[in-house]
Short mmCIF file of C-alpha atoms in Angstrom, two decimals:
data_model
loop_
_atom_site.label_atom_id
_atom_site.label_comp_id
_atom_site.label_asym_id
_atom_site.label_seq_id
_atom_site.Cartn_x
_atom_site.Cartn_y
_atom_site.Cartn_z
CA MET A 117 -0.52 -0.06 -0.09
CA GLU A 118 0.79 3.45 -0.55
CA GLU A 119 0.96 6.14 0.63
CA ALA A 120 -2.30 7.91 0.56
CA ALA A 121 -2.81 12.03 0.33
CA ALA A 122 -5.72 12.84 2.74
CA ASP A 123 14.64 36.16 19.42
CA GLY A 124 11.30 37.71 20.36
CA VAL A 125 10.02 39.13 17.66
CA ALA A 126 8.76 38.12 15.10
CA GLN A 127 11.19 38.10 10.83
CA LEU A 128 9.32 38.32 8.82
CA GLU A 129 5.11 39.59 7.51
CA TYR A 130 2.95 37.12 7.36
CA SER A 131 0.03 37.18 4.74
CA VAL A 132 -2.07 33.46 4.32
CA ASP A 133 0.09 33.11 1.35
CA LYS A 134 3.13 33.25 4.38
CA PRO A 135 3.35 30.88 6.46
CA LEU A 136 5.33 31.72 9.25
CA ASN A 137 8.38 31.24 8.54
CA ARG A 138 11.72 33.08 11.24
CA GLU A 139 15.17 33.04 12.21
CA PRO A 140 16.00 34.15 15.47
CA PRO A 141 19.22 36.64 15.60
CA LEU A 142 22.41 34.56 15.36
CA LYS A 143 23.67 35.94 18.81
CA ASP A 144 21.31 34.49 20.63
CA LEU A 145 20.85 31.15 18.09
CA VAL A 146 24.48 30.02 19.64
CA SER A 147 23.99 31.83 23.16
CA SER A 148 23.04 28.61 24.68
CA PHE A 149 24.12 25.11 23.64
CA ILE A 150 20.59 23.75 23.27
CA THR A 151 18.16 26.38 21.10
CA GLU A 152 15.63 26.90 24.96
CA GLN A 153 13.93 30.18 22.56
CA GLY A 154 13.73 31.27 19.05
CA ALA A 155 14.35 28.24 17.51
CA TYR A 156 13.34 28.49 13.84
CA ASP A 157 9.85 28.53 11.90
CA ARG A 158 9.61 26.46 9.05
CA ASN A 159 6.90 26.00 7.33
CA HIS A 160 4.35 25.40 4.36
CA GLY A 161 0.68 25.21 5.29
CA TYR A 162 -2.01 27.80 4.89
CA ALA A 163 -4.55 28.66 8.49
CA SER A 164 -6.75 31.45 9.25
CA ARG A 165 -5.88 34.85 11.63
CA LYS A 166 -5.52 33.62 15.18
CA VAL A 167 -2.98 35.04 17.70
CA VAL A 168 -0.99 32.78 18.97
CA ALA A 169 1.15 31.80 22.21
CA MET A 170 5.32 31.15 21.00
CA GLU A 171 6.03 30.76 24.41
CA ASP A 172 8.28 34.01 24.98
CA PHE A 173 5.91 36.25 23.00
CA TRP A 174 2.60 37.12 21.44
CA LEU A 175 2.22 36.88 17.43
CA THR A 176 -0.79 37.54 15.29
CA THR A 177 -0.32 35.29 12.49
CA ASN A 178 -2.65 33.43 9.50
CA SER A 179 0.34 30.85 10.06
CA PRO A 180 -0.74 26.91 9.80
CA LEU A 181 -0.90 25.71 13.54
CA PRO A 182 -2.92 22.45 13.74
CA HIS A 183 -3.96 22.06 17.53
CA LEU A 184 -4.45 18.95 17.05
CA ASP A 185 -6.74 17.01 19.65
CA VAL A 186 -4.05 14.29 22.09
CA ASN A 187 -6.62 12.31 23.33
CA THR A 188 -8.39 11.89 19.15
CA HIS A 189 -5.24 11.90 17.32
CA ARG A 190 -3.73 8.81 16.11
CA VAL A 191 -0.26 8.02 14.30
CA ARG A 192 -1.94 5.22 11.72
CA VAL A 193 1.35 3.11 10.70
CA ASP A 194 0.65 1.13 7.20
CA GLY A 195 2.25 0.20 3.53
CA ALA A 196 3.87 -2.72 3.75
CA VAL A 197 3.44 -4.67 6.93
CA THR A 198 1.78 -7.21 7.71
CA ASN A 199 0.36 -5.30 11.16
CA ILE A 200 -1.56 -1.63 10.12
CA LEU A 201 -1.41 0.03 13.08
CA GLN A 202 -3.07 3.82 14.93
CA LEU A 203 -1.08 4.91 18.02
CA SER A 204 -1.98 7.50 20.63
CA ALA A 205 -0.06 9.29 21.69
CA GLU A 206 -0.04 7.88 25.63
CA GLN A 207 0.95 4.52 23.48
CA LEU A 208 3.84 6.23 22.09
CA GLN A 209 4.88 7.38 25.41
CA HIS A 210 3.84 3.99 27.86
CA ASP A 211 3.88 0.67 25.40
CA PHE A 212 7.28 1.69 24.01
CA PRO A 213 11.03 2.20 25.24
CA GLN A 214 11.98 5.98 24.94
CA HIS A 215 15.01 6.61 23.48
CA GLU A 216 16.48 10.62 24.19
CA VAL A 217 18.41 12.34 21.12
CA VAL A 218 20.17 15.20 21.16
CA CYS A 219 20.65 16.52 17.70
CA ALA A 220 20.10 19.80 15.47
CA LEU A 221 17.83 19.96 12.83
CA GLN A 222 18.49 22.00 10.34
CA CYS A 223 16.45 24.35 7.15
CA ALA A 224 17.86 22.84 3.63
CA GLY A 225 17.15 26.60 2.49
CA ASN A 226 19.52 27.44 5.51
CA ARG A 227 22.47 29.87 4.95
CA ARG A 228 20.19 30.38 1.31
CA HIS A 229 21.14 34.40 1.62
CA THR A 230 24.81 33.49 1.52
CA MET A 231 23.99 30.79 -1.71
CA ARG A 232 22.19 33.94 -3.68
CA THR A 233 24.94 36.95 -3.22
CA LEU A 234 27.75 35.51 -3.57
CA LEU A 235 26.97 32.87 -5.71
CA LYS A 236 24.04 34.09 -7.98
CA GLU A 237 20.00 34.51 -7.69
CA VAL A 238 17.80 31.96 -6.36
CA ASP A 239 14.21 30.61 -5.99
CA GLY A 240 13.31 30.47 -2.58
CA ILE A 241 13.05 32.30 1.11
CA ASP A 242 15.91 34.06 1.58
CA TRP A 243 16.99 32.56 4.73
CA GLY A 244 19.96 33.92 6.47
CA ASP A 245 22.33 31.44 8.66
CA GLY A 246 20.05 30.95 11.17
CA ALA A 247 17.71 28.16 9.97
CA VAL A 248 18.84 25.38 12.72
CA MET A 249 18.49 24.27 16.66
CA ASN A 250 19.99 21.87 19.18
CA CYS A 251 17.27 20.93 21.52
CA ARG A 252 17.02 17.87 23.21
CA TRP A 253 14.63 15.67 22.06
CA ARG A 254 12.58 12.59 23.74
CA GLY A 255 10.16 9.46 22.76
CA PRO A 256 10.52 6.26 21.02
CA ARG A 257 12.50 5.04 18.35
CA LEU A 258 11.30 4.70 14.64
CA ARG A 259 12.36 0.74 14.41
CA ASP A 260 10.74 0.18 17.93
CA VAL A 261 6.88 1.44 16.19
CA LEU A 262 7.84 -0.59 12.90
CA GLN A 263 9.17 -3.86 14.56
CA LYS A 264 5.57 -3.91 15.81
CA ALA A 265 3.78 -3.51 12.72
CA GLY A 266 6.06 -5.94 10.51
CA PRO A 267 7.66 -5.02 7.45
CA THR A 268 7.14 -6.71 5.02
CA ILE A 269 9.38 -5.48 2.82
CA SER A 270 11.25 -8.12 0.17
CA ASP A 271 14.70 -5.20 -0.78
CA PRO A 272 15.41 -2.30 1.42
CA SER A 273 17.98 -1.11 -0.20
CA ASN A 274 15.40 1.06 -2.01
CA ALA A 275 12.58 1.05 0.05
CA HIS A 276 11.67 4.21 1.75
CA VAL A 277 9.65 5.18 5.64
CA ALA A 278 6.87 8.18 4.69
CA PHE A 279 5.61 10.87 6.18
CA ALA A 280 2.54 12.69 6.13
CA CYS A 281 0.60 15.26 7.53
CA PHE A 282 -2.66 15.94 6.54
CA ALA A 283 -4.03 18.42 9.01
CA THR A 284 -3.48 21.93 6.89
CA PRO A 285 -3.63 22.07 3.33
CA CYS A 286 -0.24 23.53 1.65
CA GLN A 287 1.37 25.57 -0.90
CA ASP A 288 1.95 23.32 -2.66
CA ASP A 289 0.39 20.15 -2.11
CA GLU A 290 -2.85 19.47 -0.93
CA TRP A 291 -0.75 17.54 2.15
CA TYR A 292 2.84 18.05 3.43
CA GLY A 293 4.78 15.01 3.42
CA GLY A 294 8.70 13.21 3.21
CA SER A 295 10.40 9.94 3.49
CA ILE A 296 13.50 8.74 4.63
CA ARG A 297 15.23 5.23 3.48
CA PHE A 298 13.64 1.98 5.24
CA GLU A 299 17.46 1.00 5.95
CA ARG A 300 18.31 4.31 7.46
CA ALA A 301 15.07 4.11 10.02
CA MET A 302 16.17 1.20 10.98
CA ARG A 303 18.83 1.63 11.95
CA ASP A 304 19.42 0.73 15.75
CA ASP A 305 22.03 3.89 16.04
CA ALA A 306 20.42 6.10 13.52
CA ASP A 307 18.50 7.13 16.85
CA VAL A 308 15.36 8.84 14.62
CA ILE A 309 12.19 8.68 16.81
CA LEU A 310 8.50 9.82 17.09
CA GLY A 311 9.54 13.35 19.06
CA LEU A 312 7.29 13.59 22.13
CA GLN A 313 8.98 16.17 23.82
CA MET A 314 11.24 18.80 22.77
CA ASN A 315 13.51 20.04 25.93
CA GLY A 316 12.83 17.73 28.83
CA HIS A 317 8.61 19.32 27.35
CA THR A 318 5.77 18.45 25.14
CA LEU A 319 6.63 18.77 22.60
CA PRO A 320 5.04 22.86 21.40
CA VAL A 321 2.00 22.75 18.93
CA LYS A 322 4.63 25.10 16.47
CA HIS A 323 7.26 22.50 16.53
CA GLY A 324 4.21 19.54 15.33
CA PHE A 325 2.62 18.57 18.59
CA PRO A 326 1.44 16.26 19.67
CA VAL A 327 4.32 13.82 17.73
CA ARG A 328 6.34 14.91 14.64
CA VAL A 329 9.46 12.80 13.37
CA ILE A 330 12.61 13.36 14.13
CA ALA A 331 15.87 12.51 11.89
CA PRO A 332 19.14 13.64 12.77
CA GLY A 333 21.86 14.33 10.52
CA ILE A 334 18.82 14.51 7.44
CA ALA A 335 17.57 17.43 6.05
CA GLY A 336 14.41 19.24 8.64
CA ALA A 337 12.40 18.73 5.79
CA ARG A 338 11.38 15.17 5.81
CA SER A 339 11.39 15.50 10.22
CA VAL A 340 7.03 15.56 9.76
CA LYS A 341 5.48 18.03 12.49
CA TRP A 342 1.96 17.13 13.53
CA LEU A 343 1.99 13.49 11.84
CA ASP A 344 -0.80 11.84 10.56
CA ARG A 345 0.72 8.83 9.20
CA ILE A 346 3.27 6.75 8.34
CA THR A 347 3.82 4.22 5.66
CA VAL A 348 6.45 1.55 4.59
CA GLN A 349 6.67 1.45 0.89
CA THR A 350 9.17 0.54 -1.68
CA ASP A 351 9.91 4.45 -3.67
CA GLU A 352 10.22 8.07 -1.71
CA SER A 353 6.70 10.03 -0.72
CA ARG A 354 5.32 10.89 -3.75
CA ASN A 355 4.54 14.29 -1.85
CA PHE A 356 5.11 17.64 -4.00
CA TYR A 357 8.76 18.62 -1.12
CA GLN A 358 9.45 15.87 -1.85
CA GLN A 359 9.66 15.08 -5.19
CA HIS A 360 9.97 18.78 -6.68
CA ASP A 361 12.03 20.77 -3.91
CA TYR A 362 14.36 20.34 -1.60
CA LYS A 363 16.51 19.27 -4.47
CA ILE A 364 20.30 20.12 -5.38
CA LEU A 365 19.20 20.36 -8.91
CA PRO A 366 22.39 20.73 -11.76
CA PRO A 367 23.80 24.74 -12.64
CA GLU A 368 21.70 23.58 -16.21
CA ALA A 369 18.07 24.25 -14.45
CA THR A 370 18.17 27.37 -14.17
CA ASP A 371 15.06 28.54 -13.42
CA MET A 372 11.02 27.27 -12.70
CA GLU A 373 9.96 26.35 -16.28
CA VAL A 374 13.67 24.75 -17.20
CA ALA A 375 13.91 22.79 -13.66
CA LYS A 376 10.60 20.93 -15.30
CA LYS A 377 12.95 18.37 -17.01
CA TYR A 378 15.34 17.52 -13.99
CA TRP A 379 12.91 17.00 -11.01
CA HIS A 380 12.74 13.75 -11.91
CA THR A 381 16.17 12.88 -12.43
CA VAL A 382 17.56 13.96 -9.48
CA PRO A 383 17.78 12.13 -5.94
CA ALA A 384 16.00 14.35 -2.82
CA ILE A 385 18.01 15.84 -0.24
CA GLN A 386 18.70 13.30 2.38
CA ASP A 387 21.68 13.83 4.76
CA MET A 388 22.99 18.04 5.12
CA PRO A 389 26.72 18.70 3.96
CA VAL A 390 29.46 19.77 6.90
CA ASN A 391 28.77 23.84 7.82
CA SER A 392 29.85 26.46 9.79
CA VAL A 393 28.94 29.64 10.91
CA ILE A 394 29.84 32.99 11.97
CA ALA A 395 27.65 34.10 14.01
CA VAL A 396 30.12 36.99 16.04
CA PRO A 397 30.69 39.49 14.32
CA GLN A 398 28.06 39.95 11.52
CA SER A 399 29.04 41.15 8.29
CA GLY A 400 29.36 44.58 7.99
CA GLU A 401 29.24 45.57 11.36
CA SER A 402 31.99 48.01 12.76
CA ILE A 403 34.47 45.94 15.43
CA HIS A 404 36.47 47.00 18.04
CA VAL A 405 40.18 45.14 18.90
CA ALA A 406 41.04 43.87 22.00
CA ALA A 407 44.06 45.52 23.66
CA ASP A 408 45.95 42.45 22.11
CA GLY A 409 45.33 43.12 18.10
CA THR A 410 42.44 40.82 18.22
CA VAL A 411 38.80 39.60 18.49
CA GLU A 412 36.41 37.61 19.17
CA VAL A 413 35.03 34.95 16.40
CA ARG A 414 32.03 32.75 18.08
CA GLY A 415 29.87 30.88 15.46
CA TYR A 416 28.31 27.15 14.98
CA ALA A 417 29.87 24.14 13.19
CA LEU A 418 27.16 20.64 11.61
CA PRO A 419 28.87 17.12 10.28
CA GLN A 420 28.10 16.22 7.83
CA GLY A 421 24.61 13.40 7.97
CA ASP A 422 25.79 10.20 10.60
CA GLN A 423 29.22 11.60 10.61
CA GLY A 424 29.24 13.59 13.21
CA PRO A 425 30.78 15.18 15.31
CA VAL A 426 32.59 18.13 13.94
CA ILE A 427 36.40 17.90 15.28
CA ARG A 428 37.72 20.77 14.86
CA VAL A 429 36.75 24.45 13.17
CA GLU A 430 39.74 26.78 11.85
CA VAL A 431 39.38 30.35 11.41
CA SER A 432 41.55 32.43 8.76
CA SER A 433 41.45 36.24 8.53
CA ASP A 434 43.88 36.70 5.70
CA GLY A 435 41.51 34.67 2.79
CA GLY A 436 42.46 31.42 2.72
CA GLN A 437 45.86 31.30 2.97
CA THR A 438 46.33 30.36 6.98
CA TRP A 439 44.05 28.84 9.40
CA SER A 440 44.17 28.63 13.30
CA GLU A 441 42.08 25.59 15.30
CA ALA A 442 39.13 27.53 16.97
CA GLU A 443 38.25 26.23 20.16
CA LEU A 444 35.06 23.96 21.05
CA ILE A 445 33.03 24.80 23.62
CA GLY A 446 30.28 24.27 25.24
CA GLU A 447 28.82 20.39 25.71
CA ARG A 448 31.38 19.32 23.28
CA ALA A 449 30.50 18.27 19.87
CA ALA A 450 31.42 14.29 20.78
CA LYS A 451 29.02 14.09 22.82
CA SER A 452 27.19 12.61 19.81
CA ARG A 453 27.58 12.78 15.81
CA TRP A 454 24.06 14.76 15.47
CA CYS A 455 24.79 18.25 17.46
CA TRP A 456 26.41 21.05 16.44
CA ALA A 457 29.96 22.61 18.06
CA LEU A 458 29.72 25.77 19.25
CA TRP A 459 33.12 27.54 18.53
CA LYS A 460 34.89 30.73 19.51
CA ALA A 461 38.92 32.01 19.02
CA SER A 462 40.68 34.95 19.02
CA VAL A 463 41.40 36.62 15.20
CA CYS A 464 44.35 39.70 14.67
CA LEU A 465 42.95 42.29 12.52
CA ARG A 466 44.00 45.27 12.30
CA PRO A 467 42.59 48.51 11.83
CA GLY A 468 40.29 48.85 8.54
CA ASP A 469 37.63 48.61 6.58
CA ARG A 470 36.22 46.11 4.37
CA GLU A 471 37.80 43.20 6.64
CA ARG A 472 36.83 39.61 6.15
CA ILE A 473 37.31 36.37 8.71
CA LEU A 474 36.75 32.91 7.31
CA SER A 475 35.84 29.54 9.51
CA ARG A 476 35.18 25.90 7.72
CA ALA A 477 34.20 22.78 9.82
CA THR A 478 35.30 18.52 10.40
CA ASP A 479 33.59 15.86 11.14
CA ALA A 480 35.39 12.68 12.29
CA GLY A 481 33.95 10.96 8.91
CA GLY A 482 37.02 13.41 7.93
CA ASN A 483 34.47 15.94 5.53
CA THR A 484 35.61 18.76 6.00
CA GLN A 485 34.02 22.41 4.45
CA GLN A 486 34.78 23.69 1.13
CA ALA A 487 35.58 27.03 -0.27
CA THR A 488 32.21 27.24 -1.57
CA SER A 489 29.16 25.34 -2.73
CA GLN A 490 27.96 23.89 -6.15
CA TRP A 491 25.27 26.81 -7.11
CA ASN A 492 21.88 25.68 -7.13
CA LEU A 493 18.12 26.62 -8.50
CA ARG A 494 16.66 26.07 -4.73
CA GLY A 495 19.12 27.74 -3.04
CA VAL A 496 19.00 24.39 -1.29
CA ALA A 497 22.40 22.98 1.15
CA TYR A 498 24.47 25.80 0.63
CA SER A 499 28.30 24.77 2.59
CA GLY A 500 31.14 27.10 1.66
CA TYR A 501 33.32 28.56 4.11
CA GLY A 502 31.75 30.80 6.84
CA GLU A 503 31.80 34.02 6.68
CA ALA A 504 32.15 37.68 8.10
CA ARG A 505 33.06 40.38 5.85
CA ASP A 506 32.40 43.93 4.66
CA LEU A 507 33.77 44.14 9.11
CA GLU A 508 35.26 47.95 9.81
CA VAL A 509 37.26 47.31 12.35
CA LEU A 510 37.77 49.49 14.57
CA PRO A 511 41.11 51.01 17.25
#
């Protein structure tokens, strides 16, 4: 059976045509290893106007925030399984062992603004460097739930586990869906869970209450919120956002019309690339050097897919000719292959205009961030050097 269709300040304006999408200021984002407040929001659907309590602020919005009844909501598990399941949040919490994972979730379009400004124009929301969060998630392993359903897939190498949310129509489809490889879902060390809690609290409405998918290392688009259905199937999700979005199209796909002949030839993004970002200072800022001629630089770094943790971050103030190692700070990334790493460094800079600082990360799998990424029309998976440019350095 195949799946069925069925910071305290907002940073974007919202309308019925523009769902809730926002990111926090970078300085705030890297102030804590665990993202407790101000996590980025990414949505594709519609909803009527309402006033919604958003943790530390109130927001009037037309964004899609389905308020599902935890007592009646069920997650259906179907497809190539022996037993079709209908599971409540209570059953997911009490009938399966609970597993906790600390991991970063990242929008595939994180750093799209950099690709747009450094390479050339792309199609999509103008995300800066803050469409990522590092949180503590808790819930049953997806593999335990699937094992109870009894998968009957004969060739697991090409199979997928598809996720669907029918709670609200989307901009480009009647429902939202995505999928990950069956083998990844069933790996004990892949830590894919059905999230019921976030940072020790019940999952917030805006992050998918009462249950969402958490697929560490994989583009956030696959960690479906407000989860309605899990389907074991022989191919990828047929949803628009798996088939016609979140793909690294070839450079020949120069506009959305030309892209039509390429969507079916390119795989959907799964693992995200190794990456790093400079959060402090920000491009265009005026900064003062300390008495020793240095400025403090801070940021975050992410491993590639399941190749974590981040083991090294380096910075350069001479255009990448020489590099010095930054210090990994806080709860070291070595505690989890899925976490981000926060880092800081002292960089020597001379007073002047248009100064530039670069960063690059390396993970345990040996993946090192490169100077730039391949341009693609949707501006996804940008992973060129982290950069703070056009700095005015004052004595």
